[in-house]
mmCIF file of C-alpha atoms and ligand atoms in Angstrom:
data_model
loop_
_atom_site.group_PDB
_atom_site.id
_atom_site.type_symbol
_atom_site.label_atom_id
_atom_site.label_comp_id
_atom_site.label_asym_id
_atom_site.label_seq_id
_atom_site.Cartn_x
_atom_site.Cartn_y
_atom_site.Cartn_z
ATOM 1 C CA MET A 1 -51.642 17.513 33.838
ATOM 2 C CA ASN A 2 -50.032 20.816 33.232
ATOM 3 C CA ARG A 3 -49.036 22.179 30.030
ATOM 4 C CA ALA A 4 -45.302 21.162 30.558
ATOM 5 C CA THR A 5 -45.474 17.984 31.625
ATOM 6 C CA LYS A 6 -47.696 17.009 28.239
ATOM 7 C CA MET A 7 -45.200 18.417 25.607
ATOM 8 C CA SER A 8 -42.380 16.931 27.548
ATOM 9 C CA PRO A 9 -43.017 12.900 25.650
ATOM 10 C CA THR A 10 -43.162 14.725 21.938
ATOM 11 C CA LEU A 11 -39.889 17.215 21.690
ATOM 12 C CA PRO A 12 -39.275 17.120 18.523
ATOM 13 C CA ALA A 13 -36.745 15.116 17.296
ATOM 14 C CA GLU A 14 -34.556 17.764 15.936
ATOM 15 C CA ASP A 15 -33.825 19.339 19.833
ATOM 16 C CA THR A 16 -32.170 15.738 20.434
ATOM 17 C CA LEU A 17 -30.053 15.459 17.508
ATOM 18 C CA ALA A 18 -28.601 18.599 18.173
ATOM 19 C CA PRO A 19 -25.607 17.624 19.885
ATOM 20 C CA ALA A 20 -25.395 14.873 17.181
ATOM 21 C CA ARG A 21 -25.069 17.757 14.264
ATOM 22 C CA LYS A 22 -22.690 19.252 16.815
ATOM 23 C CA VAL A 23 -20.017 16.753 16.627
ATOM 24 C CA LEU A 24 -20.698 16.388 12.638
ATOM 25 C CA ALA A 25 -20.018 20.162 12.156
ATOM 26 C CA ALA A 26 -16.746 19.728 13.877
ATOM 27 C CA SER A 27 -15.546 16.724 11.814
ATOM 28 C CA ILE A 28 -14.742 15.910 8.769
ATOM 29 C CA GLY A 29 -17.506 13.582 7.215
ATOM 30 C CA ILE A 30 -15.871 11.171 5.282
ATOM 31 C CA ASP A 31 -18.065 8.682 3.114
ATOM 32 C CA SER A 32 -16.265 5.948 1.789
ATOM 33 C CA HIS A 33 -18.854 5.132 -0.376
ATOM 34 C CA ILE A 34 -21.327 6.481 -2.172
ATOM 35 C CA ASP A 35 -22.671 5.032 -6.031
ATOM 36 C CA THR A 36 -24.397 8.691 -7.030
ATOM 37 C CA VAL A 37 -22.452 9.143 -10.271
ATOM 38 C CA GLN A 38 -25.021 6.739 -11.440
ATOM 39 C CA ARG A 39 -27.762 9.422 -10.906
ATOM 40 C CA VAL A 40 -26.026 11.355 -12.446
ATOM 41 C CA LEU A 41 -25.055 9.567 -16.278
ATOM 42 C CA VAL A 42 -28.247 6.733 -16.458
ATOM 43 C CA MET A 43 -31.032 9.606 -14.716
ATOM 44 C CA GLY A 44 -29.256 12.780 -15.785
ATOM 45 C CA GLU A 45 -30.238 13.999 -12.130
ATOM 46 C CA ASP A 46 -29.291 17.597 -10.924
ATOM 47 C CA LEU A 47 -27.500 17.048 -7.737
ATOM 48 C CA SER A 48 -27.544 20.499 -6.981
ATOM 49 C CA LYS A 49 -31.449 20.331 -5.971
ATOM 50 C CA ARG A 50 -32.910 18.235 -3.466
ATOM 51 C CA HIS A 51 -34.657 15.242 -4.189
ATOM 52 C CA ASP A 52 -36.888 12.409 -3.061
ATOM 53 C CA ALA A 53 -35.478 9.969 -4.424
ATOM 54 C CA GLY A 54 -32.239 7.674 -4.557
ATOM 55 C CA HIS A 55 -29.818 8.659 -0.938
ATOM 56 C CA VAL A 56 -27.507 11.575 -1.597
ATOM 57 C CA ASP A 57 -27.744 15.271 -3.109
ATOM 58 C CA ILE A 58 -25.253 18.431 -2.347
ATOM 59 C CA PRO A 59 -28.441 19.606 -0.021
ATOM 60 C CA ARG A 60 -28.635 16.335 1.963
ATOM 61 C CA LEU A 61 -24.521 15.657 1.840
ATOM 62 C CA ARG A 62 -24.710 19.091 4.152
ATOM 63 C CA GLU A 63 -27.533 18.292 6.122
ATOM 64 C CA GLY A 64 -25.882 14.784 7.118
ATOM 65 C CA GLY A 65 -22.856 17.102 7.412
ATOM 66 C CA MET A 66 -20.802 14.460 5.173
ATOM 67 C CA HIS A 67 -18.471 17.042 3.405
ATOM 68 C CA ALA A 68 -15.887 14.346 1.751
ATOM 69 C CA PRO A 69 -17.935 11.493 -0.007
ATOM 70 C CA PHE A 70 -16.120 8.970 -1.872
ATOM 71 C CA PHE A 71 -17.823 8.887 -5.386
ATOM 72 C CA ALA A 72 -17.682 5.862 -7.166
ATOM 73 C CA LEU A 73 -17.583 5.247 -10.663
ATOM 74 C CA TRP A 74 -19.146 1.899 -10.472
ATOM 75 C CA VAL A 75 -19.149 -0.122 -13.238
ATOM 76 C CA PRO A 76 -21.458 -3.107 -13.324
ATOM 77 C CA VAL A 77 -19.835 -6.777 -13.630
ATOM 78 C CA PHE A 78 -21.767 -7.375 -17.140
ATOM 79 C CA PHE A 79 -19.143 -4.344 -19.003
ATOM 80 C CA ARG A 80 -16.091 -6.139 -20.021
ATOM 81 C CA GLY A 81 -12.977 -5.674 -20.945
ATOM 82 C CA ALA A 82 -13.030 -2.090 -23.547
ATOM 83 C CA GLU A 83 -17.037 -1.979 -22.590
ATOM 84 C CA ALA A 84 -15.860 -1.527 -18.914
ATOM 85 C CA VAL A 85 -13.223 0.965 -19.995
ATOM 86 C CA SER A 86 -15.398 3.115 -22.034
ATOM 87 C CA ARG A 87 -18.140 2.972 -19.459
ATOM 88 C CA THR A 88 -15.638 4.023 -16.841
ATOM 89 C CA LEU A 89 -15.034 7.413 -18.597
ATOM 90 C CA ASP A 90 -18.824 7.642 -19.128
ATOM 91 C CA LEU A 91 -19.068 7.881 -15.251
ATOM 92 C CA ARG A 92 -15.534 10.149 -15.127
ATOM 93 C CA ASP A 93 -17.736 12.454 -18.078
ATOM 94 C CA ALA A 94 -20.710 12.617 -16.008
ATOM 95 C CA MET A 95 -18.602 13.505 -12.986
ATOM 96 C CA GLN A 96 -16.866 16.703 -14.664
ATOM 97 C CA SER A 97 -19.888 17.914 -15.749
ATOM 98 C CA LEU A 98 -21.328 17.889 -12.278
ATOM 99 C CA LEU A 99 -18.389 19.296 -10.944
ATOM 100 C CA GLU A 100 -18.230 22.212 -13.735
ATOM 101 C CA ALA A 101 -21.817 22.735 -12.604
ATOM 102 C CA ASN A 102 -21.260 23.652 -9.303
ATOM 103 C CA THR A 103 -18.240 25.292 -8.806
ATOM 104 C CA ASP A 104 -19.029 27.214 -6.000
ATOM 105 C CA GLN A 105 -20.576 23.889 -4.109
ATOM 106 C CA LEU A 106 -17.594 20.754 -5.611
ATOM 107 C CA GLU A 107 -14.109 20.790 -6.031
ATOM 108 C CA LEU A 108 -12.160 17.301 -6.943
ATOM 109 C CA ASP A 109 -9.426 16.796 -4.703
ATOM 110 C CA THR A 110 -6.764 14.142 -4.736
ATOM 111 C CA THR A 111 -4.917 14.496 -1.614
ATOM 112 C CA ALA A 112 -5.609 14.383 2.380
ATOM 113 C CA ALA A 113 -4.523 18.323 2.151
ATOM 114 C CA ASP A 114 -6.919 18.682 -0.538
ATOM 115 C CA ILE A 115 -9.557 17.293 1.418
ATOM 116 C CA LYS A 116 -9.059 19.307 4.496
ATOM 117 C CA ARG A 117 -8.570 22.684 2.383
ATOM 118 C CA ILE A 118 -11.332 22.402 0.204
ATOM 119 C CA VAL A 119 -14.004 21.405 3.482
ATOM 120 C CA LYS A 120 -12.671 24.564 5.175
ATOM 121 C CA SER A 121 -13.780 26.934 2.068
ATOM 122 C CA GLU A 122 -17.210 24.940 2.949
ATOM 123 C CA LYS A 123 -17.272 23.367 -0.152
ATOM 124 C CA ILE A 124 -18.035 19.268 -0.846
ATOM 125 C CA ALA A 125 -14.955 17.590 -1.650
ATOM 126 C CA VAL A 126 -15.345 14.925 -3.891
ATOM 127 C CA VAL A 127 -13.197 12.362 -4.023
ATOM 128 C CA LEU A 128 -13.093 9.567 -7.148
ATOM 129 C CA THR A 129 -12.678 6.789 -6.709
ATOM 130 C CA ILE A 130 -13.866 3.219 -9.595
ATOM 131 C CA GLU A 131 -15.930 -0.180 -8.400
ATOM 132 C CA GLY A 132 -14.573 -2.945 -10.152
ATOM 133 C CA GLY A 133 -11.191 -4.060 -11.556
ATOM 134 C CA HIS A 134 -12.318 -5.311 -14.437
ATOM 135 C CA THR A 135 -12.040 -2.166 -15.822
ATOM 136 C CA ILE A 136 -8.545 -2.446 -16.243
ATOM 137 C CA ASP A 137 -6.484 -5.435 -17.635
ATOM 138 C CA ASP A 138 -3.311 -3.457 -18.572
ATOM 139 C CA LEU A 139 -1.340 -1.463 -15.782
ATOM 140 C CA ARG A 140 -1.415 1.891 -18.441
ATOM 141 C CA VAL A 141 -5.021 2.024 -18.496
ATOM 142 C CA LEU A 142 -5.286 1.753 -14.413
ATOM 143 C CA ARG A 143 -2.112 4.774 -14.521
ATOM 144 C CA THR A 144 -4.629 7.074 -17.424
ATOM 145 C CA TYR A 145 -7.434 7.209 -14.406
ATOM 146 C CA TYR A 146 -4.524 7.909 -11.736
ATOM 147 C CA ARG A 147 -4.068 10.666 -14.094
ATOM 148 C CA LEU A 148 -8.040 11.357 -14.454
ATOM 149 C CA GLY A 149 -8.167 12.339 -10.473
ATOM 150 C CA ILE A 150 -9.159 8.753 -9.296
ATOM 151 C CA ARG A 151 -7.685 8.036 -6.053
ATOM 152 C CA SER A 152 -9.154 4.023 -5.422
ATOM 153 C CA MET A 153 -10.031 1.279 -6.461
ATOM 154 C CA THR A 154 -11.699 -1.917 -5.390
ATOM 155 C CA LEU A 155 -9.663 -5.052 -6.646
ATOM 156 C CA THR A 156 -13.254 -7.147 -7.920
ATOM 157 C CA HIS A 157 -16.808 -5.922 -7.674
ATOM 158 C CA ALA A 158 -19.760 -8.756 -8.056
ATOM 159 C CA ARG A 159 -17.689 -11.381 -10.059
ATOM 160 C CA ASN A 160 -14.301 -12.733 -10.222
ATOM 161 C CA ASN A 161 -12.650 -11.010 -13.041
ATOM 162 C CA ASN A 162 -9.169 -11.727 -15.094
ATOM 163 C CA TRP A 163 -6.683 -11.188 -12.613
ATOM 164 C CA ALA A 164 -8.932 -11.602 -8.806
ATOM 165 C CA ASP A 165 -11.487 -13.544 -7.206
ATOM 166 C CA SER A 166 -14.470 -11.458 -5.599
ATOM 167 C CA GLY A 167 -16.313 -12.810 -2.655
ATOM 168 C CA ASN A 168 -19.375 -13.624 -4.317
ATOM 169 C CA ASP A 169 -18.241 -16.074 -7.119
ATOM 170 C CA THR A 170 -16.722 -19.501 -6.906
ATOM 171 C CA PRO A 171 -12.960 -18.695 -6.827
ATOM 172 C CA VAL A 172 -10.798 -19.405 -10.229
ATOM 173 C CA HIS A 173 -7.563 -17.206 -9.536
ATOM 174 C CA ASN A 174 -7.132 -18.530 -5.510
ATOM 175 C CA GLY A 175 -7.170 -15.585 -4.523
ATOM 176 C CA LEU A 176 -4.960 -12.431 -6.931
ATOM 177 C CA THR A 177 -2.950 -13.624 -9.764
ATOM 178 C CA ASP A 178 0.785 -12.202 -10.763
ATOM 179 C CA PHE A 179 -0.875 -9.194 -12.736
ATOM 180 C CA GLY A 180 -3.635 -8.913 -9.608
ATOM 181 C CA ARG A 181 -0.436 -8.602 -7.290
ATOM 182 C CA ASP A 182 1.104 -6.073 -10.040
ATOM 183 C CA VAL A 183 -2.054 -3.901 -9.722
ATOM 184 C CA VAL A 184 -1.558 -3.745 -6.111
ATOM 185 C CA ARG A 185 2.160 -2.737 -6.384
ATOM 186 C CA GLU A 186 1.518 -0.024 -8.846
ATOM 187 C CA MET A 187 -1.611 1.667 -6.801
ATOM 188 C CA ASN A 188 1.208 1.686 -4.308
ATOM 189 C CA ARG A 189 3.456 3.491 -6.193
ATOM 190 C CA LEU A 190 1.329 5.710 -8.074
ATOM 191 C CA GLY A 191 -0.968 6.786 -4.448
ATOM 192 C CA MET A 192 -4.052 4.687 -5.047
ATOM 193 C CA ILE A 193 -5.661 3.327 -1.793
ATOM 194 C CA VAL A 194 -6.371 -0.369 -2.455
ATOM 195 C CA ASP A 195 -10.329 -1.408 -1.826
ATOM 196 C CA LEU A 196 -10.859 -4.728 -0.453
ATOM 197 C CA ALA A 197 -14.614 -4.518 -0.709
ATOM 198 C CA HIS A 198 -16.240 -7.302 -2.793
ATOM 199 C CA VAL A 199 -13.597 -9.433 -2.702
ATOM 200 C CA SER A 200 -12.555 -13.252 -1.725
ATOM 201 C CA ASP A 201 -11.163 -13.857 1.547
ATOM 202 C CA GLN A 202 -8.059 -14.947 -0.160
ATOM 203 C CA THR A 203 -7.642 -12.263 -2.027
ATOM 204 C CA PHE A 204 -7.789 -9.596 0.475
ATOM 205 C CA TYR A 205 -5.063 -11.655 2.236
ATOM 206 C CA ASP A 206 -3.326 -11.687 -1.021
ATOM 207 C CA ALA A 207 -3.382 -8.213 -1.251
ATOM 208 C CA LEU A 208 -2.683 -7.434 2.467
ATOM 209 C CA GLU A 209 0.739 -9.890 1.590
ATOM 210 C CA VAL A 210 1.387 -7.679 -1.229
ATOM 211 C CA SER A 211 0.800 -3.759 -0.395
ATOM 212 C CA THR A 212 3.057 -1.137 1.295
ATOM 213 C CA LYS A 213 0.605 0.973 2.199
ATOM 214 C CA PRO A 214 -2.708 0.895 3.895
ATOM 215 C CA VAL A 215 -6.036 -0.494 2.520
ATOM 216 C CA ILE A 216 -9.466 0.268 2.897
ATOM 217 C CA VAL A 217 -12.105 -2.197 3.145
ATOM 218 C CA SER A 218 -14.591 0.466 1.875
ATOM 219 C CA HIS A 219 -18.487 -0.651 2.218
ATOM 220 C CA SER A 220 -18.628 -3.793 3.919
ATOM 221 C CA SER A 221 -20.130 -4.828 7.668
ATOM 222 C CA MET A 222 -19.334 -7.310 10.095
ATOM 223 C CA ARG A 223 -19.980 -11.183 9.402
ATOM 224 C CA ALA A 224 -20.005 -12.231 13.754
ATOM 225 C CA ILE A 225 -23.424 -10.540 12.984
ATOM 226 C CA SER A 226 -24.717 -10.817 9.542
ATOM 227 C CA ASN A 227 -23.108 -13.782 7.689
ATOM 228 C CA VAL A 228 -23.058 -12.562 3.988
ATOM 229 C CA ALA A 229 -20.086 -13.479 2.121
ATOM 230 C CA ARG A 230 -19.720 -9.762 1.423
ATOM 231 C CA ASN A 231 -19.076 -8.872 5.017
ATOM 232 C CA VAL A 232 -15.500 -9.142 6.438
ATOM 233 C CA THR A 233 -14.483 -12.168 9.894
ATOM 234 C CA ASP A 234 -12.774 -10.632 12.971
ATOM 235 C CA ASP A 235 -9.469 -12.330 11.449
ATOM 236 C CA MET A 236 -9.555 -9.936 8.713
ATOM 237 C CA LEU A 237 -10.493 -6.983 10.770
ATOM 238 C CA ARG A 238 -7.419 -8.375 13.020
ATOM 239 C CA ALA A 239 -5.135 -8.381 9.634
ATOM 240 C CA LEU A 240 -6.803 -4.810 8.503
ATOM 241 C CA ALA A 241 -5.962 -3.462 12.110
ATOM 242 C CA LYS A 242 -2.502 -4.532 11.608
ATOM 243 C CA ASN A 243 -2.293 -3.145 8.104
ATOM 244 C CA GLY A 244 -3.010 0.339 9.307
ATOM 245 C CA GLY A 245 -5.879 -0.091 7.594
ATOM 246 C CA VAL A 246 -9.961 1.193 7.553
ATOM 247 C CA ILE A 247 -13.198 -0.375 7.499
ATOM 248 C CA GLY A 248 -16.061 1.856 5.916
ATOM 249 C CA ILE A 249 -19.128 0.546 7.570
ATOM 250 C CA CYS A 250 -21.882 -0.648 5.000
ATOM 251 C CA PHE A 251 -26.097 1.027 5.705
ATOM 252 C CA GLY A 252 -27.020 -1.736 3.258
ATOM 253 C CA MET A 253 -30.042 -3.907 3.171
ATOM 254 C CA GLY A 254 -28.852 -7.871 4.388
ATOM 255 C CA PHE A 255 -25.181 -6.512 5.622
ATOM 256 C CA ILE A 256 -26.737 -5.267 8.640
ATOM 257 C CA ASN A 257 -29.414 -7.740 10.060
ATOM 258 C CA PRO A 258 -29.318 -11.522 9.279
ATOM 259 C CA ARG A 259 -32.923 -10.967 8.875
ATOM 260 C CA ASP A 260 -32.412 -9.381 5.009
ATOM 261 C CA ALA A 261 -29.593 -11.164 3.946
ATOM 262 C CA ASP A 262 -31.864 -13.561 0.989
ATOM 263 C CA ALA A 263 -33.388 -10.353 0.338
ATOM 264 C CA LEU A 264 -29.551 -8.973 -0.302
ATOM 265 C CA ARG A 265 -28.461 -12.316 -1.869
ATOM 266 C CA SER A 266 -31.083 -12.000 -4.929
ATOM 267 C CA ALA A 267 -30.275 -8.086 -5.217
ATOM 268 C CA THR A 268 -26.723 -9.702 -6.128
ATOM 269 C CA ASP A 269 -27.221 -13.000 -8.301
ATOM 270 C CA THR A 270 -29.494 -11.093 -10.756
ATOM 271 C CA GLU A 271 -26.958 -7.712 -10.976
ATOM 272 C CA ALA A 272 -24.305 -10.464 -11.939
ATOM 273 C CA GLU A 273 -25.878 -11.768 -15.033
ATOM 274 C CA ALA A 274 -24.160 -10.960 -18.028
ATOM 275 C CA PRO A 275 -25.983 -10.527 -21.645
ATOM 276 C CA PRO A 276 -24.264 -10.883 -25.088
ATOM 277 C CA LEU A 277 -24.762 -6.662 -25.784
ATOM 278 C CA THR A 278 -22.350 -4.532 -26.589
ATOM 279 C CA GLY A 279 -21.978 -0.672 -27.090
ATOM 280 C CA ARG A 280 -25.683 1.338 -26.860
ATOM 281 C CA GLU A 281 -27.646 -1.746 -26.510
ATOM 282 C CA LEU A 282 -25.294 -2.231 -23.562
ATOM 283 C CA ASP A 283 -25.650 0.946 -21.859
ATOM 284 C CA ALA A 284 -29.396 0.824 -22.401
ATOM 285 C CA TYR A 285 -29.639 -2.565 -20.552
ATOM 286 C CA ALA A 286 -27.758 -1.221 -17.717
ATOM 287 C CA ALA A 287 -30.286 1.962 -17.882
ATOM 288 C CA GLU A 288 -32.718 -0.383 -16.947
ATOM 289 C CA ASN A 289 -30.961 -2.334 -14.463
ATOM 290 C CA ALA A 290 -30.554 0.816 -12.503
ATOM 291 C CA GLN A 291 -34.233 2.319 -12.660
ATOM 292 C CA LYS A 292 -34.973 -1.673 -11.228
ATOM 293 C CA LEU A 293 -32.505 -1.416 -8.258
ATOM 294 C CA PHE A 294 -34.291 2.620 -6.995
ATOM 295 C CA GLY A 295 -37.033 1.635 -8.689
ATOM 296 C CA GLU A 296 -39.248 -0.459 -5.635
ATOM 297 C CA ARG A 297 -38.285 0.386 -1.919
ATOM 298 C CA VAL A 298 -37.605 -2.877 -0.170
ATOM 299 C CA LYS A 299 -38.872 -3.132 2.989
ATOM 300 C CA VAL A 300 -35.790 -3.708 5.446
ATOM 301 C CA VAL A 301 -35.925 -5.372 8.989
ATOM 302 C CA ALA A 302 -32.420 -3.268 9.960
ATOM 303 C CA MET A 303 -33.006 -0.442 12.561
ATOM 304 C CA VAL A 304 -30.251 2.672 12.887
ATOM 305 C CA GLU A 305 -29.206 0.722 15.856
ATOM 306 C CA ASP A 306 -28.259 -2.413 14.038
ATOM 307 C CA VAL A 307 -25.416 -0.188 12.053
ATOM 308 C CA ALA A 308 -24.279 1.002 15.840
ATOM 309 C CA ASP A 309 -23.784 -2.888 16.245
ATOM 310 C CA HIS A 310 -21.850 -3.661 13.862
ATOM 311 C CA ILE A 311 -19.486 -0.252 14.481
ATOM 312 C CA ASP A 312 -19.023 -1.659 18.220
ATOM 313 C CA HIS A 313 -18.652 -5.027 17.042
ATOM 314 C CA ALA A 314 -15.861 -3.248 14.568
ATOM 315 C CA VAL A 315 -13.810 -0.853 17.312
ATOM 316 C CA LYS A 316 -13.988 -4.145 20.124
ATOM 317 C CA ILE A 317 -12.055 -6.206 16.825
ATOM 318 C CA ALA A 318 -9.758 -3.555 15.110
ATOM 319 C CA GLY A 319 -9.562 -0.496 17.554
ATOM 320 C CA ILE A 320 -11.204 2.937 16.949
ATOM 321 C CA ASP A 321 -8.231 3.740 14.746
ATOM 322 C CA HIS A 322 -9.529 1.605 11.709
ATOM 323 C CA VAL A 323 -13.412 1.864 11.479
ATOM 324 C CA GLY A 324 -15.369 4.468 9.129
ATOM 325 C CA ILE A 325 -17.933 4.720 7.240
ATOM 326 C CA GLY A 326 -19.067 3.492 3.450
ATOM 327 C CA SER A 327 -22.787 3.876 3.378
ATOM 328 C CA ASP A 328 -22.965 2.333 -0.530
ATOM 329 C CA PHE A 329 -25.683 5.192 -0.763
ATOM 330 C CA ASP A 330 -27.053 5.267 -4.072
ATOM 331 C CA GLY A 331 -25.736 1.710 -4.359
ATOM 332 C CA ILE A 332 -28.207 -0.506 -2.372
ATOM 333 C CA ALA A 333 -32.100 -1.044 -2.780
ATOM 334 C CA ALA A 334 -32.634 -0.108 0.605
ATOM 335 C CA THR A 335 -31.092 0.920 3.546
ATOM 336 C CA ALA A 336 -31.233 0.590 7.140
ATOM 337 C CA ASN A 337 -34.591 2.130 9.067
ATOM 338 C CA GLY A 338 -33.546 5.078 10.634
ATOM 339 C CA LEU A 339 -30.705 6.120 7.705
ATOM 340 C CA GLU A 340 -32.739 6.345 4.559
ATOM 341 C CA ASP A 341 -30.651 8.834 3.131
ATOM 342 C CA ILE A 342 -27.022 10.641 3.829
ATOM 343 C CA SER A 343 -29.117 13.438 5.367
ATOM 344 C CA LYS A 344 -30.086 11.207 8.586
ATOM 345 C CA MET A 345 -26.232 10.684 9.667
ATOM 346 C CA PRO A 346 -27.199 12.946 12.582
ATOM 347 C CA ALA A 347 -29.491 9.970 13.764
ATOM 348 C CA LEU A 348 -26.318 7.632 13.614
ATOM 349 C CA VAL A 349 -24.195 9.911 15.420
ATOM 350 C CA ALA A 350 -26.772 10.262 18.526
ATOM 351 C CA VAL A 351 -27.178 6.590 19.050
ATOM 352 C CA LEU A 352 -23.327 6.715 19.101
ATOM 353 C CA LEU A 353 -22.800 9.447 21.693
ATOM 354 C CA LYS A 354 -25.462 7.857 23.702
ATOM 355 C CA ARG A 355 -23.439 4.428 23.858
ATOM 356 C CA GLY A 356 -20.445 6.817 24.801
ATOM 357 C CA TYR A 357 -18.543 7.624 22.601
ATOM 358 C CA SER A 358 -16.454 10.479 23.087
ATOM 359 C CA GLU A 359 -16.380 13.156 20.299
ATOM 360 C CA ALA A 360 -12.497 12.392 19.929
ATOM 361 C CA ASP A 361 -13.924 8.468 18.847
ATOM 362 C CA LEU A 362 -16.729 10.173 16.698
ATOM 363 C CA LYS A 363 -14.230 12.481 14.658
ATOM 364 C CA LYS A 364 -11.996 9.376 13.966
ATOM 365 C CA ILE A 365 -15.044 6.889 12.829
ATOM 366 C CA LEU A 366 -16.247 10.120 11.019
ATOM 367 C CA GLY A 367 -13.479 11.046 9.435
ATOM 368 C CA GLU A 368 -10.385 11.523 10.044
ATOM 369 C CA ASN A 369 -9.559 7.386 9.962
ATOM 370 C CA HIS A 370 -9.698 7.428 6.540
ATOM 371 C CA LEU A 371 -8.341 10.781 5.837
ATOM 372 C CA ARG A 372 -5.349 9.661 7.785
ATOM 373 C CA VAL A 373 -5.556 6.206 5.057
ATOM 374 C CA LEU A 374 -5.538 9.086 2.290
ATOM 375 C CA ARG A 375 -2.680 11.216 3.494
ATOM 376 C CA GLU A 376 0.029 7.338 4.000
ATOM 377 C CA VAL A 377 -1.145 6.572 0.677
ATOM 378 C CA THR A 378 -0.778 9.864 -1.523
ATOM 379 C CA GLY A 379 1.908 11.186 0.529
ATOM 380 C CA VAL A 380 0.263 14.882 0.987
HETATM 381 ZN ZN1 ZN B 401 -20.249 -2.254 -3.676
#
């Protein structure tokens, strides 16, 4: 056996990913949902450095070619009323500190035009979003969030709130209340993207009926493949396409492979239990909860190819213009094997290239589709 033959089966993985890296370098990489801000607030992590823990930091964003992530201010559902508003502001403040400490690397953006300019300047464009409509019970608060640079909000998180049903709870409103419909109208008017991840099916259809702008489902996958409430049905995909919206495919445990779904269900249940605490005691409980989420590495069955299956299915049903990436990194206990953190994005792109996606199609999935929604909603 000559040396060349002997070497060929063990070529470094780096070489096989070169075409994928090239596609990512030519794209504006948008991930429509990461929960990394909580690691800044709760654990005081410095995102300018590369970490082994968690899924996202600035060096890994650059390695993964994702230059415009939607940073979610995720407020767990056990924060209620004024506590939920206060928690949103704490997360917004943590994000501000991060922006100010890294002005050479990060810049806040509030429009699609901003994203293009910032990414061109080789910085990471930060889009701010809110996870959980329980953070507003008043349109004045919603408008204030908008003025703080927030450009999207999921209508619910893992439990019903006072005006919308969640997909992980027993319905009490039969979708959106009249006030919930006003929230959608006000988001349309302000220029905030309505995000339908986490909502019940009826809330989803009610919001589409009211919204005059494209919506997103920032981090969900296909119910046809993994039958969990957090994923969307084919009928919902068709409605989303008709609205002009985009789904960001989630990489999290249980969303992708049904064999991981039971573990996902138990994780969702634990998080939703609300303790009778307020103030600092509630913050301490939230910190403990976050540590639990990141503490133990859970084994998952799902592979990067399974994620590609969800993308294939979404493209088949909704069309290439309505599918994007919404990993849920730093909000999930475990991800698909091969996509352990955001630096591994080239592995997913390599699988999609192998399946025959053109560079133009991949650019849409990797960011152009979400960019279009942001442009249509903000008007810029
Ligand atoms: Zn979520």
